[in-house]
Coordinates of C-alpha atoms in Angstrom, one line a residue:
Chain A
M582 CA 190.8 39.1 57.6
R583 CA 192.0 39.4 61.2
R584 CA 193.1 36.3 62.7
G585 CA 191.1 35.6 66.0
P586 CA 192.9 34.7 69.4
R587 CA 193.6 30.9 69.5
T588 CA 191.5 28.8 71.9
P589 CA 193.1 28.3 75.1
S590 CA 193.3 24.7 75.5
A591 CA 192.1 24.6 79.1
I592 CA 188.6 25.3 77.9
S593 CA 188.5 21.9 76.0
S594 CA 188.6 19.7 79.2
V595 CA 185.7 21.6 80.8
L596 CA 183.2 21.8 78.0
P597 CA 181.0 19.0 76.4
P598 CA 182.1 17.7 72.9
F599 CA 182.2 20.9 70.9
R600 CA 179.4 20.2 68.5
W601 CA 176.9 19.7 71.2
I602 CA 177.3 23.2 72.7
F603 CA 175.1 24.7 69.9
P604 CA 172.1 22.5 70.1
L605 CA 172.2 22.2 73.7
T606 CA 172.1 26.1 74.4
T607 CA 169.3 26.3 71.7
L608 CA 167.3 23.7 73.6
G609 CA 167.9 25.6 76.9
L610 CA 167.0 28.7 75.5
V611 CA 163.8 27.2 73.8
L612 CA 162.6 25.7 77.2
F613 CA 163.3 28.9 79.0
I614 CA 161.1 30.8 76.6
V615 CA 158.4 28.3 76.3
I616 CA 157.9 27.0 79.9
P617 CA 156.9 30.2 81.6
P618 CA 153.9 31.0 79.2
I619 CA 152.9 27.4 79.5
T620 CA 152.7 27.6 83.4
L621 CA 150.7 31.0 83.0
L622 CA 148.2 29.2 80.8
S623 CA 147.9 26.2 83.2
L624 CA 147.6 28.5 86.2
S625 CA 144.8 30.4 84.3
V626 CA 142.7 27.1 83.7
S627 CA 143.7 25.2 86.9
E628 CA 141.4 24.4 89.7
R629 CA 144.1 24.6 92.4
F630 CA 146.9 26.8 93.0
D631 CA 149.6 24.2 92.9
L632 CA 150.4 22.9 89.5
A633 CA 151.4 19.5 88.8
Y634 CA 155.2 19.3 88.4
G635 CA 154.9 23.1 88.6
I636 CA 153.8 23.2 85.0
L637 CA 150.4 21.3 84.4
P638 CA 147.1 22.3 85.6
S639 CA 145.6 20.3 88.4
G640 CA 142.0 19.9 87.5
L641 CA 140.4 22.0 84.7
S642 CA 138.3 25.2 85.5
F643 CA 137.5 27.9 83.1
E644 CA 136.0 30.0 86.1
M645 CA 138.6 32.8 85.5
Y646 CA 137.6 33.2 81.9
T647 CA 133.8 32.9 82.5
Q648 CA 133.6 35.1 85.8
W649 CA 136.0 37.8 84.5
G650 CA 135.2 37.6 80.7
G651 CA 133.7 41.1 80.9
R652 CA 136.7 42.6 82.5
I653 CA 139.1 40.9 80.1
L654 CA 136.9 42.1 77.1
R655 CA 136.9 45.7 78.5
S656 CA 140.6 45.7 78.7
I657 CA 140.9 44.3 75.1
R658 CA 138.6 47.4 74.1
D659 CA 140.6 49.8 76.0
S660 CA 143.8 48.6 74.3
L661 CA 142.3 48.8 70.8
F662 CA 140.9 52.3 71.5
I663 CA 144.6 53.2 71.9
A664 CA 146.3 51.0 69.5
V665 CA 144.1 51.7 66.5
P666 CA 144.6 55.5 66.4
A667 CA 148.2 55.0 67.2
V668 CA 148.6 52.9 64.2
I669 CA 146.7 55.3 61.9
L670 CA 148.9 58.2 63.3
C671 CA 152.0 56.3 62.8
L672 CA 151.0 55.6 59.1
L673 CA 150.0 59.1 58.3
I674 CA 153.1 60.8 59.9
G675 CA 155.6 58.1 59.2
L676 CA 154.9 57.6 55.5
P677 CA 155.9 61.0 54.5
V678 CA 159.2 60.8 56.5
A679 CA 160.2 57.5 55.0
Y680 CA 159.3 58.9 51.4
A681 CA 161.2 62.2 52.1
L682 CA 164.3 60.2 53.6
V683 CA 164.5 58.0 50.6
R684 CA 163.7 60.1 47.6
F685 CA 165.3 63.6 48.6
K686 CA 168.7 64.8 49.3
F687 CA 168.1 67.7 51.6
A688 CA 169.8 69.9 54.2
G689 CA 169.3 68.2 57.7
R690 CA 168.6 64.7 56.3
G691 CA 171.2 63.0 58.6
I692 CA 169.7 64.7 61.7
V693 CA 165.9 63.4 60.5
S694 CA 167.3 60.0 59.9
E695 CA 168.8 59.7 63.3
L696 CA 165.8 61.3 64.9
V697 CA 163.8 58.4 63.5
N698 CA 165.8 56.2 65.8
L699 CA 165.5 58.4 69.0
P700 CA 162.2 57.2 70.3
M701 CA 163.6 53.7 70.2
V702 CA 166.5 54.4 72.5
F703 CA 165.2 57.2 74.6
P704 CA 164.4 55.9 78.1
P705 CA 160.5 55.2 78.3
I706 CA 160.3 56.3 81.8
V707 CA 161.9 59.8 81.0
L708 CA 159.5 60.0 78.0
A709 CA 156.5 59.2 80.2
F710 CA 157.6 61.6 82.9
G711 CA 157.8 64.3 80.2
L712 CA 154.4 63.4 79.0
M713 CA 152.9 63.3 82.5
S714 CA 154.1 66.8 83.1
L715 CA 152.6 68.0 79.7
F716 CA 149.3 66.1 80.0
K717 CA 148.6 65.6 83.7
L718 CA 150.1 68.7 85.3
G719 CA 150.7 70.9 82.3
P720 CA 149.3 72.9 79.4
L721 CA 147.9 69.9 77.5
A722 CA 145.9 68.6 80.5
P723 CA 142.6 69.4 78.8
L724 CA 143.3 66.9 76.1
G725 CA 142.8 64.2 78.6
A726 CA 144.6 60.9 79.5
W727 CA 143.3 58.9 76.3
T728 CA 145.0 61.4 73.9
A729 CA 148.1 61.3 76.2
I730 CA 148.5 57.7 75.8
I731 CA 147.6 57.5 72.3
L732 CA 150.3 60.2 71.4
G733 CA 152.8 58.6 73.8
H734 CA 152.4 55.1 72.0
T735 CA 152.5 57.0 68.6
V736 CA 155.9 58.5 69.5
V737 CA 157.5 55.3 70.8
S738 CA 156.2 53.1 68.0
I739 CA 156.6 55.4 65.0
P740 CA 160.3 54.2 64.3
F741 CA 158.7 50.6 63.8
M742 CA 156.4 52.0 61.0
I743 CA 159.2 54.1 59.3
R744 CA 162.1 51.7 59.1
P745 CA 160.2 48.9 57.2
L746 CA 158.9 51.6 54.8
I747 CA 162.3 52.9 54.2
S748 CA 163.6 49.6 53.2
A749 CA 160.8 49.1 50.9
L750 CA 160.9 52.4 49.3
E751 CA 164.6 51.9 48.8
Q752 CA 163.9 48.9 46.6
I753 CA 161.4 50.9 44.1
D754 CA 163.0 52.0 41.0
R755 CA 162.8 55.7 40.9
S756 CA 162.4 56.0 37.2
A757 CA 159.1 54.4 37.2
E758 CA 157.8 57.4 39.3
E759 CA 159.5 59.7 37.0
A760 CA 158.0 57.9 33.9
A761 CA 154.5 58.4 35.4
R762 CA 155.3 62.1 36.0
S763 CA 156.4 62.7 32.6
L764 CA 153.1 61.1 31.4
G765 CA 151.5 63.8 33.2
A766 CA 150.8 62.4 36.6
G767 CA 151.1 64.9 39.5
P768 CA 153.4 64.1 42.3
L769 CA 150.6 62.8 44.5
G770 CA 149.1 60.8 41.6
A771 CA 152.4 59.1 40.6
F772 CA 152.8 58.2 44.3
M773 CA 149.4 56.7 44.6
T774 CA 149.6 54.8 41.5
V775 CA 153.3 53.7 41.2
V776 CA 154.7 53.8 44.6
L777 CA 151.9 53.0 47.1
P778 CA 150.8 49.6 45.5
N779 CA 154.4 48.2 45.8
I780 CA 154.8 49.1 49.5
V781 CA 151.5 47.7 50.8
P782 CA 153.1 44.6 52.4
S783 CA 155.6 46.8 54.2
I784 CA 152.8 49.2 55.4
I785 CA 151.0 46.1 56.8
T786 CA 154.2 44.9 58.4
G787 CA 154.7 48.4 60.0
M788 CA 151.3 48.6 61.2
A789 CA 151.7 45.1 62.7
L790 CA 154.7 46.1 64.5
V791 CA 153.2 49.3 65.7
F792 CA 150.2 47.5 66.9
A793 CA 152.4 45.1 68.7
R794 CA 154.4 47.9 70.4
S795 CA 151.2 49.8 71.4
I796 CA 149.3 46.6 72.6
S797 CA 152.3 45.5 74.8
D798 CA 153.3 49.0 76.2
F799 CA 153.3 49.1 79.9
E800 CA 156.3 51.3 81.1
I801 CA 154.6 54.5 79.5
T802 CA 151.0 53.8 80.0
L803 CA 151.5 53.2 83.6
L804 CA 152.4 56.7 84.4
L805 CA 149.7 58.2 82.2
T806 CA 146.7 56.1 82.9
T807 CA 143.7 57.0 85.0
P808 CA 141.4 54.5 86.8
E809 CA 138.9 54.5 83.9
I810 CA 141.6 53.4 81.4
S811 CA 142.8 49.8 81.8
T812 CA 144.7 48.6 78.9
M813 CA 145.6 44.8 78.9
P814 CA 149.1 45.1 80.5
I815 CA 147.7 47.5 83.1
A816 CA 144.8 44.9 83.9
I817 CA 147.4 42.3 84.2
Y818 CA 149.5 44.5 86.6
H819 CA 146.6 45.3 88.7
A820 CA 145.3 41.8 89.0
F821 CA 148.6 40.5 90.2
E822 CA 149.3 43.5 92.6
S823 CA 145.8 42.7 94.2
G824 CA 147.0 39.3 94.7
S825 CA 144.7 37.5 92.2
T826 CA 147.4 35.5 90.5
R827 CA 145.1 33.3 88.4
L828 CA 143.1 36.2 87.1
G829 CA 146.3 37.9 86.2
A830 CA 147.3 34.8 84.5
A831 CA 144.0 34.6 82.5
V832 CA 144.2 38.0 81.3
A833 CA 147.9 37.6 80.4
M834 CA 146.8 34.6 78.4
A835 CA 144.0 36.3 76.8
T836 CA 146.4 39.3 75.9
N837 CA 149.1 37.0 74.5
L838 CA 146.5 35.3 72.3
F839 CA 145.0 38.6 71.1
A840 CA 148.3 40.3 70.5
V841 CA 150.2 37.4 68.9
G842 CA 147.1 36.5 66.9
V843 CA 146.5 39.8 65.5
I844 CA 150.2 40.0 64.5
V845 CA 150.1 36.7 62.9
I846 CA 146.9 37.4 60.9
L847 CA 148.4 40.6 59.5
E848 CA 151.5 39.0 58.6
V849 CA 149.7 36.1 56.9
L850 CA 147.8 39.0 55.1
V851 CA 151.0 40.0 53.5
R852 CA 151.4 36.5 52.3
R853 CA 155.0 36.2 53.4
A854 CA 155.9 32.7 53.7
R855 CA 158.4 33.5 56.3
W856 CA 156.3 35.7 58.6
W857 CA 158.6 35.6 61.3
Chain B
M1381 CA 170.9 78.8 38.9
K1382 CA 168.0 76.4 37.9
A1383 CA 169.9 73.5 39.6
F1384 CA 170.2 75.6 42.7
S1385 CA 166.5 76.3 42.9
A1386 CA 165.6 72.8 42.2
Q1387 CA 167.7 71.9 45.1
R1388 CA 165.9 74.3 47.3
R1389 CA 162.6 73.2 46.3
E1390 CA 163.5 69.5 47.0
T1391 CA 164.6 70.7 50.5
V1392 CA 161.6 72.6 51.0
T1393 CA 159.2 69.6 50.0
A1394 CA 161.2 67.2 52.2
W1395 CA 161.0 69.3 55.2
L1396 CA 157.2 69.8 54.7
L1397 CA 156.9 66.0 54.4
V1398 CA 158.8 65.4 57.7
A1399 CA 157.4 68.5 59.4
P1400 CA 154.5 66.5 61.3
F1401 CA 157.0 64.0 62.6
I1402 CA 159.4 66.8 63.8
A1403 CA 156.7 68.5 65.4
L1404 CA 155.4 65.3 67.3
L1405 CA 159.1 64.7 68.5
L1406 CA 159.6 68.3 69.4
I1407 CA 156.3 68.7 71.5
L1408 CA 156.2 65.4 73.1
L1409 CA 159.7 64.5 73.5
L1410 CA 162.5 67.1 73.0
V1411 CA 160.7 70.2 74.6
P1412 CA 159.7 68.0 77.8
F1413 CA 163.3 66.7 78.0
A1414 CA 164.7 70.2 77.8
A1415 CA 162.4 71.3 80.7
I1416 CA 163.7 68.2 82.6
L1417 CA 167.1 69.3 81.9
L1418 CA 166.5 72.9 82.9
K1419 CA 164.8 71.7 86.2
S1420 CA 167.7 69.4 87.0
V1421 CA 170.0 72.3 87.3
S1422 CA 167.5 74.6 89.2
S1423 CA 167.9 75.3 92.9
S1424 CA 164.2 75.9 93.5
T1425 CA 162.3 73.2 95.2
A1426 CA 159.0 74.3 93.4
F1427 CA 156.8 71.6 92.0
G1428 CA 156.7 71.3 88.3
L1429 CA 158.8 71.8 85.3
P1430 CA 159.9 75.1 83.9
Y1431 CA 157.4 76.4 81.2
L1432 CA 155.4 73.1 81.3
S1433 CA 153.7 72.6 84.6
G1434 CA 155.7 75.2 86.9
Q1435 CA 156.1 78.9 87.1
E1436 CA 160.0 78.9 86.5
T1437 CA 161.4 80.3 83.6
L1438 CA 165.0 80.5 82.1
S1439 CA 165.7 83.7 83.7
S1440 CA 164.2 82.9 87.2
I1441 CA 166.6 79.8 87.6
V1442 CA 169.5 79.9 89.7
P1443 CA 171.7 77.3 88.2
T1444 CA 173.2 74.7 90.5
L1445 CA 174.7 71.2 90.3
S1446 CA 173.5 70.4 93.8
N1447 CA 170.8 68.0 92.5
Y1448 CA 173.4 65.9 90.7
A1449 CA 175.6 65.9 93.8
L1450 CA 172.7 64.7 95.8
V1451 CA 171.9 62.0 93.3
L1452 CA 175.5 60.9 92.8
N1453 CA 176.7 61.1 96.4
D1454 CA 173.8 59.4 98.2
P1455 CA 174.9 55.7 99.0
H1456 CA 171.5 54.4 98.0
N1457 CA 171.5 56.3 94.7
R1458 CA 175.0 55.2 93.9
E1459 CA 174.0 51.6 94.8
V1460 CA 171.0 51.9 92.5
I1461 CA 173.1 53.3 89.6
V1462 CA 176.1 50.6 90.1
R1463 CA 173.4 47.9 90.1
T1464 CA 171.7 48.9 87.0
L1465 CA 174.9 49.0 85.3
A1466 CA 175.9 45.6 86.6
I1467 CA 172.4 44.1 85.7
S1468 CA 172.9 45.4 82.2
V1469 CA 176.5 44.2 81.8
V1470 CA 175.6 40.6 83.1
V1471 CA 172.4 40.6 80.8
A1472 CA 174.3 41.8 77.7
T1473 CA 177.2 39.3 78.3
I1474 CA 175.1 36.2 78.9
L1475 CA 173.0 37.2 75.8
A1476 CA 176.1 37.7 73.8
V1477 CA 177.2 34.1 74.5
V1478 CA 173.7 32.6 74.1
G1479 CA 173.3 34.6 70.9
I1480 CA 176.5 33.3 69.4
A1481 CA 175.6 29.5 70.3
V1482 CA 171.9 29.7 69.2
G1483 CA 172.5 32.2 66.3
Y1484 CA 175.2 30.0 64.8
Y1485 CA 173.0 26.8 65.2
M1486 CA 170.2 28.7 63.5
A1487 CA 172.2 30.1 60.7
R1488 CA 173.7 26.6 59.9
R1489 CA 170.5 24.5 60.4
P1490 CA 168.1 26.2 57.7
R1491 CA 165.6 23.4 58.1
I1492 CA 164.7 23.9 61.5
A1493 CA 165.8 27.6 61.8
P1494 CA 162.1 28.8 60.8
A1495 CA 160.4 27.0 63.8
L1496 CA 163.2 28.1 66.1
S1497 CA 162.9 31.5 64.8
A1498 CA 159.2 31.8 65.5
I1499 CA 159.8 30.4 69.2
V1500 CA 162.5 32.8 69.8
T1501 CA 160.4 35.9 68.3
Y1502 CA 157.5 35.0 70.7
P1503 CA 158.7 37.1 73.6
S1504 CA 159.1 40.1 71.4
L1505 CA 155.6 39.8 70.2
A1506 CA 154.0 39.0 73.5
P1507 CA 153.5 41.9 75.9
A1508 CA 156.7 42.4 78.1
I1509 CA 154.6 42.2 81.2
T1510 CA 153.1 38.7 80.4
I1511 CA 156.6 37.5 79.8
I1512 CA 157.7 38.9 83.2
F1513 CA 154.7 37.4 85.1
G1514 CA 155.5 34.0 83.3
I1515 CA 159.1 34.3 84.8
L1516 CA 157.5 35.2 88.2
W1517 CA 155.8 31.9 88.4
F1518 CA 158.6 30.2 86.6
I1519 CA 161.0 31.0 89.5
S1520 CA 158.4 31.1 92.3
S1521 CA 158.8 28.6 95.3
T1522 CA 155.9 26.4 93.8
G1523 CA 157.1 26.9 90.0
P1524 CA 158.8 24.3 87.8
I1525 CA 162.3 25.1 88.8
N1526 CA 161.6 24.5 92.5
H1527 CA 159.4 21.6 91.8
L1528 CA 162.1 19.9 90.0
L1529 CA 165.1 20.7 92.3
F1530 CA 163.0 20.5 95.6
Q1531 CA 160.3 18.0 95.1
T1532 CA 161.3 15.6 92.3
L1533 CA 165.0 15.5 92.5
E1534 CA 165.4 16.5 96.1
W1535 CA 168.6 18.2 95.3
I1536 CA 167.8 21.1 97.7
N1537 CA 166.5 21.2 101.3
E1538 CA 164.2 24.1 101.0
P1539 CA 162.8 26.0 97.8
L1540 CA 165.0 28.6 96.4
E1541 CA 163.8 31.9 97.1
L1542 CA 164.6 33.9 94.0
T1543 CA 162.2 36.6 93.8
G1544 CA 163.4 39.7 95.0
T1545 CA 167.2 39.0 94.1
F1546 CA 169.5 40.3 91.7
A1547 CA 169.4 37.0 89.9
A1548 CA 165.5 37.2 89.4
V1549 CA 165.9 40.6 87.5
V1550 CA 168.7 39.2 85.5
I1551 CA 166.5 36.2 84.5
G1552 CA 163.5 38.4 83.8
D1553 CA 165.6 40.9 81.5
L1554 CA 167.1 37.7 79.7
A1555 CA 163.6 36.5 78.8
L1556 CA 162.7 40.0 77.5
F1557 CA 165.8 40.5 75.4
A1558 CA 166.9 37.1 74.2
T1559 CA 165.0 37.6 71.1
I1560 CA 166.9 40.8 70.0
S1561 CA 170.4 39.2 70.6
V1562 CA 169.6 35.8 69.1
R1563 CA 167.9 37.1 65.9
M1564 CA 170.6 39.8 65.3
T1565 CA 173.5 37.3 66.0
A1566 CA 171.8 34.8 63.7
S1567 CA 171.9 37.4 60.9
L1568 CA 175.5 38.0 61.4
F1569 CA 176.2 34.2 61.1
E1570 CA 174.2 34.2 58.0
M1571 CA 176.4 36.7 56.4
V1572 CA 179.5 34.5 57.0
D1573 CA 180.0 32.3 53.7
V1574 CA 179.7 28.5 54.6
A1575 CA 182.5 28.1 52.0
L1576 CA 185.1 29.7 54.4
E1577 CA 184.2 26.9 56.8
D1578 CA 184.4 24.1 54.4
A1579 CA 187.8 25.5 53.2
S1580 CA 189.0 25.5 56.8
S1581 CA 188.1 22.0 57.5
S1582 CA 189.1 20.7 54.3
L1583 CA 192.6 22.0 55.1
G1584 CA 192.6 20.0 58.3
A1585 CA 191.2 22.3 60.9
T1586 CA 188.9 20.7 63.5
E1587 CA 185.3 22.2 64.0
R1588 CA 186.4 23.8 67.1
E1589 CA 189.5 25.5 65.3
T1590 CA 187.3 26.6 62.4
F1591 CA 184.8 28.1 64.8
F1592 CA 187.2 30.0 66.9
N1593 CA 189.8 31.1 64.4
I1594 CA 187.5 31.7 61.2
V1595 CA 184.0 32.3 62.2
L1596 CA 183.9 34.0 65.3
P1597 CA 186.4 36.7 64.5
L1598 CA 184.3 37.7 61.6
V1599 CA 181.3 38.2 63.6
L1600 CA 182.9 39.8 66.7
P1601 CA 182.5 43.4 65.7
G1602 CA 178.7 42.6 65.1
V1603 CA 178.5 40.9 68.5
A1604 CA 180.2 43.9 70.2
A1605 CA 177.4 46.1 68.6
I1606 CA 174.6 43.7 69.8
W1607 CA 176.2 43.8 73.1
I1608 CA 175.9 47.5 73.5
F1609 CA 172.3 47.4 71.9
V1610 CA 171.2 44.8 74.5
F1611 CA 173.0 46.7 77.3
I1612 CA 171.0 49.9 76.5
R1613 CA 167.7 48.2 76.3
T1614 CA 168.3 46.6 79.7
M1615 CA 169.5 49.9 81.2
V1616 CA 166.1 51.6 80.4
A1617 CA 163.8 48.6 81.2
Y1618 CA 162.0 48.3 84.5
V1619 CA 159.3 46.0 84.2
A1620 CA 161.7 43.1 85.3
A1621 CA 162.7 45.0 88.2
L1622 CA 159.3 46.3 89.2
I1623 CA 157.8 42.9 89.2
L1624 CA 160.7 40.4 90.2
G1625 CA 162.6 43.0 92.1
G1626 CA 160.6 42.7 95.4
G1627 CA 159.4 46.2 95.9
S1628 CA 161.0 49.5 96.5
K1629 CA 163.2 48.0 99.3
G1630 CA 164.4 45.2 97.0
V1631 CA 166.4 45.2 93.8
V1632 CA 165.9 48.8 92.3
V1633 CA 167.2 49.8 89.1
L1634 CA 167.6 53.3 87.7
P1635 CA 164.4 53.7 85.7
L1636 CA 162.5 52.0 88.5
E1637 CA 164.0 54.5 91.1
I1638 CA 162.7 57.2 88.8
F1639 CA 159.2 55.6 88.7
N1640 CA 159.1 55.2 92.3
R1641 CA 160.0 58.7 93.0
I1642 CA 157.3 60.1 90.6
Q1643 CA 154.8 57.8 92.3
S1644 CA 155.6 59.5 95.5
L1645 CA 155.9 63.0 94.3
G1646 CA 153.0 64.3 96.2
I1647 CA 154.5 63.2 99.5
S1648 CA 158.2 64.4 99.0
G1649 CA 158.6 67.2 96.5
T1650 CA 161.8 66.1 95.0
M1651 CA 161.1 67.1 91.3
A1652 CA 164.6 68.5 90.7
Q1653 CA 166.3 65.2 91.9
I1654 CA 163.9 63.1 89.8
C1655 CA 164.9 65.5 86.8
A1656 CA 168.6 64.9 87.6
F1657 CA 168.0 61.1 87.7
A1658 CA 166.2 61.2 84.5
V1659 CA 169.1 63.1 82.8
V1660 CA 171.7 60.6 84.1
L1661 CA 169.6 57.9 82.7
A1662 CA 169.2 59.5 79.4
V1663 CA 172.9 60.4 79.1
I1664 CA 174.1 57.0 79.7
T1665 CA 171.5 55.7 77.1
L1666 CA 172.3 58.2 74.6
L1667 CA 176.1 57.7 74.9
G1668 CA 175.6 54.0 74.5
R1669 CA 173.6 54.6 71.4
F1670 CA 176.3 56.9 70.0
L1671 CA 178.7 54.2 70.7
Y1672 CA 176.5 51.6 68.9
V1673 CA 176.1 53.7 65.9
L1674 CA 179.9 54.3 66.0
V1675 CA 180.6 50.6 66.1
V1676 CA 178.0 49.7 63.3
R1677 CA 179.2 52.6 61.1
R1678 CA 182.8 52.2 61.4
L1679 CA 183.5 48.4 61.8
F1680 CA 180.3 47.0 60.2
R1681 CA 179.4 49.5 57.5
G1682 CA 175.7 49.4 58.3
T1683 CA 175.1 45.9 57.3
L1684 CA 173.7 45.2 60.8
S1685 CA 170.3 46.6 60.7
V1686 CA 168.0 44.1 62.3
E1687 CA 167.3 46.1 65.4
A1688 CA 163.6 47.1 64.3
L1689 CA 162.2 43.8 65.6

């Protein structure tokens, strides 16, 4: 154990009583996280633009939601058209990768396991620029913008599927699978009957994470989208850009409710007490 | 011989299983990046990337570093790069301190930790753009901060105009990445045995001495890793600067500069320069990642793995 530097005594005269630093910082962070969404919510149901104390709605009006409900629903639909295929693709492509990385010792395993992390750290704007060159100006143009966005989301969110699967697979005893094999099950049969049932919770977690990543994506979608595709983040951006702050706030709140709601439901499905 | 062929069959099976993933990465990420890399050293002003959307090929490219020279020597561009690094350093440093304070509190208060964790996790579940628009309103001239300081307490004579400043982008990025830092740091503190603290205090050390001499040194390597992680995430994010930075004349960061240039591609054909920008950003990011992996592997032996939030 390395000994740390001694505390400079000068600090002690400036700071509040030491034990208070931790709860006070926590309180500050909680307020910083909680207040902005509350103001957005207030803004979306407020009659007037000036909020009471800058936080609470002044007068109640659901005009934004009733008047623009169709537009909000359309962007939810567009987001789903992209997120659902992305989740399925991530599962189909990601599960074999996780299985191979956990079960097999093979040449190039180190490279593959680092490649799994690459989409998470690669700058989204550079990825989007490359995709734009492929799909808008390049050889894959016939596939269209929907495919481009779905595949783009699949690439950036696939680590969120693979990583939970890896840690789930690592906890499964290999001998159970081997026992199934020795009793005559084929490799696929053994996988389906012994391995798969045990990793369902992690599959759902992975699906929730990929869904969240896809629903939230703005930086990649913005470069690939066309006027007819308006996912929720894009709709929010356009609403605020055109100056309709309250509409933007309404779409943002609907998005939050939808995105966070789906994730919470999925995680409750997994019946994990500590879903967070 | 038999063992050798079994080993080979395992390799073949494994590669068949990962083949779709590798193909996906190759086609959608690695090949386009290779084309960007090629274009960034091409002297041609032609539109489009070699092999992808342009006519250029490896043999027709006349290699040059002039695009990088243009990118790195132009005062505006240099300002953008320095500003991006500065924002990332400020955000990562503030979040390291906040992460230590909140993470320690959460790790030592198991009763309220779940509720705190749920609140702190919220920004990572909600779409980034909604968080940033929340912040836009939060710091606006009619938002709660100005309401409190200007109208209620009357501490200031006119509303603070934060939008379009360096601070606004920092605040936005803080809101986006607080989750990562706090949760990763909390899990660091959870790994520190409480018995150590009890031992320290029973030997007569004050709370402060125990914290700075016993607990903090144990988690510092992890905090360093988290610092790098947040730094990279801030480097590549452009939502905060796009919404809070005040437009293309305001606080522009490196990824936003690339975005703005892509948007105006039709007007000024600076494809090669965009590519040079993209390569600079990618290289900084990948270097950071390399450093992160190094720190985590060497100092921390892989116990820090909460990054997939």
